[in-house]
């Protein structure tokens, strides 16, 4: 699944992509992604990208300039950018602009691939601002790294929360 776009605006979610088969999900947005124009929704996300494929599933590769979203729904679904992987691949998320979790979180990634040589998460971000949390990232396997060139800030809780679980290896954080 490949999505290439300039700017995306959604009343609820800007981009929602879900893979339950094989192959990678590749999202490349050269402009801004915005979700949550309708305040009636508690979770208003710029992107929700998930790979629930079997052993044949793939990786999530997300490249976006700016992302705005977030909400008050909780459960991890309240962030501007969300990436879940329960397949065999990895999560690679890059934002060269600003991720703004208006009234929720900034970035939430979770990889349930429980092997040392598979899975993993790589976040390369420029700047993250949010209300509840800046970055929350949980990995059960592979290399897990977070790099932020600018600032990370959240008014209610933590700036960065990163967890390595059973099969994950290193966890370098540069911010």
XYZ file of C-alpha atoms in Angstrom, residues 25-124:
100
model
C 2.707 0.487 3.981
C 4.499 3.556 2.586
C 3.092 7.031 3.270
C 4.823 10.081 1.778
C 3.209 13.480 2.357
C 5.243 16.458 1.171
C 2.938 18.974 2.858
C 0.717 18.914 5.919
C -1.644 16.254 7.248
C -4.430 17.465 9.501
C -7.106 15.533 11.309
C -9.783 16.678 13.665
C -11.693 19.465 12.067
C -14.804 18.145 13.803
C -14.513 18.591 17.578
C -17.399 16.138 18.085
C -14.879 13.293 17.744
C -12.764 12.534 20.820
C -9.855 11.098 18.788
C -8.839 13.371 15.927
C -5.643 12.170 14.261
C -3.499 13.338 11.393
C -2.553 9.702 10.633
C -3.312 6.227 11.906
C -1.176 3.631 10.141
C -1.381 -0.016 11.200
C -0.062 -3.335 9.932
C -1.906 -6.313 11.374
C -0.654 -8.688 8.710
C 0.454 -12.225 9.353
C 4.030 -13.441 8.954
C 3.808 -12.060 5.415
C 3.027 -8.529 6.634
C 5.509 -5.749 6.157
C 6.883 -2.508 7.477
C 5.455 0.971 8.032
C 7.411 3.766 6.356
C 5.945 7.202 7.073
C 7.412 10.497 5.840
C 5.489 13.709 6.512
C 6.366 17.389 6.673
C 3.823 18.661 9.261
C 1.083 16.822 11.165
C -1.686 18.238 13.355
C -4.214 16.203 15.312
C -4.816 14.547 18.626
C -7.790 14.329 20.908
C -8.970 13.434 24.336
C -10.045 9.847 23.712
C -7.075 8.165 25.394
C -5.991 4.572 24.908
C -3.115 5.603 22.654
C -5.471 6.744 19.916
C -5.255 10.384 20.939
C -2.028 11.311 19.105
C -1.406 13.312 15.947
C 0.702 10.500 14.388
C 0.064 6.855 15.254
C 1.925 3.807 13.924
C 1.171 0.211 15.004
C 2.962 -2.872 13.699
C 2.016 -6.455 14.513
C 3.568 -7.952 11.378
C 7.205 -8.870 10.649
C 8.585 -5.482 9.631
C 9.627 -2.271 11.314
C 8.268 1.242 11.838
C 10.178 4.158 10.338
C 8.567 7.554 10.946
C 10.119 10.817 9.726
C 8.782 14.351 10.119
C 10.907 17.293 8.978
C 8.405 19.910 10.172
C 6.209 20.151 13.257
C 4.049 17.445 14.814
C 1.320 19.131 16.865
C -0.876 17.045 19.147
C -3.325 19.867 19.775
C -5.284 18.478 22.710
C -3.790 14.992 22.882
C -0.450 13.309 22.192
C 2.132 14.059 19.541
C 3.524 10.708 18.287
C 2.552 7.194 19.402
C 4.294 4.128 17.956
C 4.004 0.514 19.023
C 5.733 -2.502 17.476
C 4.653 -5.945 18.642
C 7.230 -7.793 16.525
C 8.994 -9.861 19.192
C 12.326 -10.764 17.592
C 15.778 -9.227 17.956
C 16.343 -9.122 14.184
C 12.831 -8.040 13.156
C 10.566 -5.238 14.124
C 12.028 -2.159 15.669
C 11.146 1.508 15.576
C 13.083 4.460 14.165
C 11.724 7.947 14.814
C 13.426 10.944 13.162
